[in-house]
Amino acid sequence: MKTTQFFTRTKISRSIALAGACLTSAAIHAGSLVVVTNGNDDGEGSLRHAIEDLKATHIMIPPSVQHIEIFDEPLEYDATEPLTILGSGQTIKTGNNMNILQLTMGADLTASDLHGEGPGGWSGEIRGDGLGGSAGEGVWVGGREVG
């Protein structure tokens, strides 16, 4: 009995590439997972890049990123789709009395294994009102118009 090979290596490679392209396209439309690769305030691989530039809805921060620094401006998520950020025990730090993350369109947020820290000891539980200026408090959720 003779066996016929239906796919050559070239055809298999093309099929895998085509399937990968389809999956990649579907993942982008479904809100793909973005992995943060450094603790910088901005630039490729940063949390800000994932939120503001890539418009990611699912973000993972692996243990290799030990902490994240936010300097002059809060991270701003300006979409209505739910945002998920999965950390690995990192602290997101700022030297300014400001919010770390602002959900300006009222999106739902799921975050785990992350801590916020600001000047004078404010954290996600303690507002920075007594420090002068605005009241930095970690996460701010704005409203969105309905109707």
Tab-separated table of C-alpha atoms in Angstrom:
chain	number	residue	atom	x	y	z
A	1	MET	CA	0.000	0.000	0.000
A	2	LYS	CA	1.373	3.380	-1.007
A	3	THR	CA	1.095	6.382	1.362
A	4	THR	CA	0.601	9.786	-0.168
A	5	GLN	CA	1.982	12.853	1.556
A	6	PHE	CA	-0.700	15.539	1.407
A	7	PHE	CA	1.421	18.404	2.683
A	8	THR	CA	4.970	19.172	1.749
A	9	ARG	CA	7.103	21.204	4.151
A	10	THR	CA	6.444	24.309	2.100
A	11	LYS	CA	2.705	23.796	2.210
A	12	ILE	CA	2.815	23.078	5.939
A	13	SER	CA	4.861	26.228	6.557
A	14	ARG	CA	2.434	28.303	4.495
A	15	SER	CA	-0.536	26.744	6.307
A	16	ILE	CA	1.002	27.486	9.704
A	17	ALA	CA	1.837	31.045	8.647
A	18	LEU	CA	-1.715	31.570	7.366
A	19	ALA	CA	-3.221	30.118	10.549
A	20	GLY	CA	-0.907	32.317	12.639
A	21	ALA	CA	-1.946	35.402	10.694
A	22	CYS	CA	-5.613	34.551	11.242
A	23	LEU	CA	-5.058	33.963	14.952
A	24	THR	CA	-3.054	37.159	15.295
A	25	SER	CA	-5.783	39.133	13.582
A	26	ALA	CA	-8.446	37.556	15.815
A	27	ALA	CA	-6.365	38.260	18.931
A	28	ILE	CA	-5.995	41.917	18.016
A	29	HIS	CA	-9.726	42.318	17.572
A	30	ALA	CA	-10.447	40.415	20.773
A	31	GLY	CA	-8.103	42.548	22.880
A	32	SER	CA	-4.814	40.670	22.881
A	33	LEU	CA	-2.479	40.137	25.818
A	34	VAL	CA	0.447	42.556	26.004
A	35	VAL	CA	3.455	41.728	28.179
A	36	VAL	CA	5.299	44.616	29.858
A	37	THR	CA	9.047	44.067	29.523
A	38	ASN	CA	10.523	46.974	31.519
A	39	GLY	CA	9.737	49.369	34.360
A	40	ASN	CA	10.304	52.579	32.390
A	41	ASP	CA	7.761	55.394	32.468
A	42	ASP	CA	7.359	55.301	28.695
A	43	GLY	CA	8.691	53.767	25.517
A	44	GLU	CA	8.347	50.358	23.973
A	45	GLY	CA	7.814	47.592	26.529
A	46	SER	CA	6.530	49.954	29.239
A	47	LEU	CA	3.163	49.848	30.984
A	48	ARG	CA	2.350	53.303	29.562
A	49	HIS	CA	3.101	52.047	26.040
A	50	ALA	CA	0.770	49.065	26.562
A	51	ILE	CA	-2.077	51.213	27.926
A	52	GLU	CA	-1.836	54.436	25.928
A	53	ASP	CA	-0.199	53.493	22.626
A	54	LEU	CA	-1.177	49.860	22.046
A	55	LYS	CA	-4.615	50.329	23.671
A	56	ALA	CA	-4.228	46.894	25.285
A	57	THR	CA	-7.111	45.515	27.325
A	58	HIS	CA	-5.176	42.594	28.861
A	59	ILE	CA	-1.721	43.322	30.285
A	60	MET	CA	0.693	41.049	32.127
A	61	ILE	CA	3.748	42.194	34.081
A	62	PRO	CA	6.163	39.275	34.663
A	63	PRO	CA	8.434	38.959	37.732
A	64	SER	CA	11.439	40.095	35.652
A	65	VAL	CA	9.998	43.645	35.868
A	66	GLN	CA	10.698	44.467	39.525
A	67	HIS	CA	9.021	47.886	39.809
A	68	ILE	CA	7.564	50.579	37.548
A	69	GLU	CA	8.299	54.319	37.745
A	70	ILE	CA	5.706	56.931	36.721
A	71	PHE	CA	7.045	60.508	36.590
A	72	ASP	CA	5.076	63.540	35.381
A	73	GLU	CA	1.744	62.271	34.069
A	74	PRO	CA	-0.622	59.520	35.241
A	75	LEU	CA	-1.162	56.501	33.024
A	76	GLU	CA	-4.365	57.174	31.099
A	77	TYR	CA	-6.760	54.513	29.836
A	78	ASP	CA	-9.281	56.242	27.575
A	79	ALA	CA	-11.513	53.355	26.502
A	80	THR	CA	-14.734	51.825	27.794
A	81	GLU	CA	-13.676	48.179	27.411
A	82	PRO	CA	-12.676	46.498	30.690
A	83	LEU	CA	-8.952	46.662	31.477
A	84	THR	CA	-7.091	43.773	33.120
A	85	ILE	CA	-3.574	44.197	34.526
A	86	LEU	CA	-1.959	41.113	36.036
A	87	GLY	CA	1.144	41.897	38.058
A	88	SER	CA	3.645	39.747	39.912
A	89	GLY	CA	4.051	41.735	43.127
A	90	GLN	CA	5.436	44.925	41.545
A	91	THR	CA	5.156	48.394	43.044
A	92	ILE	CA	4.182	51.230	40.701
A	93	LYS	CA	5.938	54.303	42.125
A	94	THR	CA	5.610	58.018	41.541
A	95	GLY	CA	7.500	60.906	43.103
A	96	ASN	CA	4.539	63.228	42.517
A	97	ASN	CA	1.290	63.564	44.431
A	98	MET	CA	-0.880	62.292	41.576
A	99	ASN	CA	-2.968	59.353	40.521
A	100	ILE	CA	-1.020	56.503	38.992
A	101	LEU	CA	-3.774	55.281	36.653
A	102	GLN	CA	-6.790	57.197	35.363
A	103	LEU	CA	-9.672	55.371	33.693
A	104	THR	CA	-11.137	58.440	32.003
A	105	MET	CA	-14.116	56.731	30.339
A	106	GLY	CA	-15.261	54.769	33.385
A	107	ALA	CA	-13.968	51.366	32.269
A	108	ASP	CA	-13.991	48.454	34.683
A	109	LEU	CA	-10.574	47.529	36.071
A	110	THR	CA	-9.291	44.160	37.217
A	111	ALA	CA	-5.795	44.377	38.692
A	112	SER	CA	-3.899	41.849	40.760
A	113	ASP	CA	-0.576	41.619	42.555
A	114	LEU	CA	0.293	45.324	42.157
A	115	HIS	CA	0.982	48.062	44.717
A	116	GLY	CA	0.941	51.847	44.354
A	117	GLU	CA	3.333	54.153	46.179
A	118	GLY	CA	3.730	57.928	46.195
A	119	PRO	CA	5.467	60.698	48.136
A	120	GLY	CA	4.850	61.058	51.861
A	121	GLY	CA	3.656	57.499	52.184
A	122	TRP	CA	0.431	57.602	50.178
A	123	SER	CA	-0.702	54.322	48.753
A	124	GLY	CA	-3.847	52.842	47.252
A	125	GLU	CA	-5.412	53.048	50.718
A	126	ILE	CA	-4.079	56.457	51.873
A	127	ARG	CA	-4.787	59.625	49.876
A	128	GLY	CA	-2.162	62.326	49.487
A	129	ASP	CA	-4.435	65.289	50.392
A	130	GLY	CA	-2.290	66.374	53.317
A	131	LEU	CA	0.756	66.693	51.100
A	132	GLY	CA	-0.472	69.746	49.171
A	133	GLY	CA	-1.711	69.835	45.611
A	134	SER	CA	-4.061	67.246	44.199
A	135	ALA	CA	-5.007	64.104	46.054
A	136	GLY	CA	-2.957	61.319	44.530
A	137	GLU	CA	-4.528	58.002	45.366
A	138	GLY	CA	-3.487	55.343	42.884
A	139	VAL	CA	-6.474	54.754	40.592
A	140	TRP	CA	-9.073	57.291	39.489
A	141	VAL	CA	-12.164	56.225	37.570
A	142	GLY	CA	-14.031	58.914	35.631
A	143	GLY	CA	-17.588	58.772	34.440
A	144	ARG	CA	-18.880	58.394	30.941
A	145	GLU	CA	-21.968	59.933	29.463
A	146	VAL	CA	-24.903	57.630	28.994
A	147	GLY	CA	-27.677	58.226	26.522
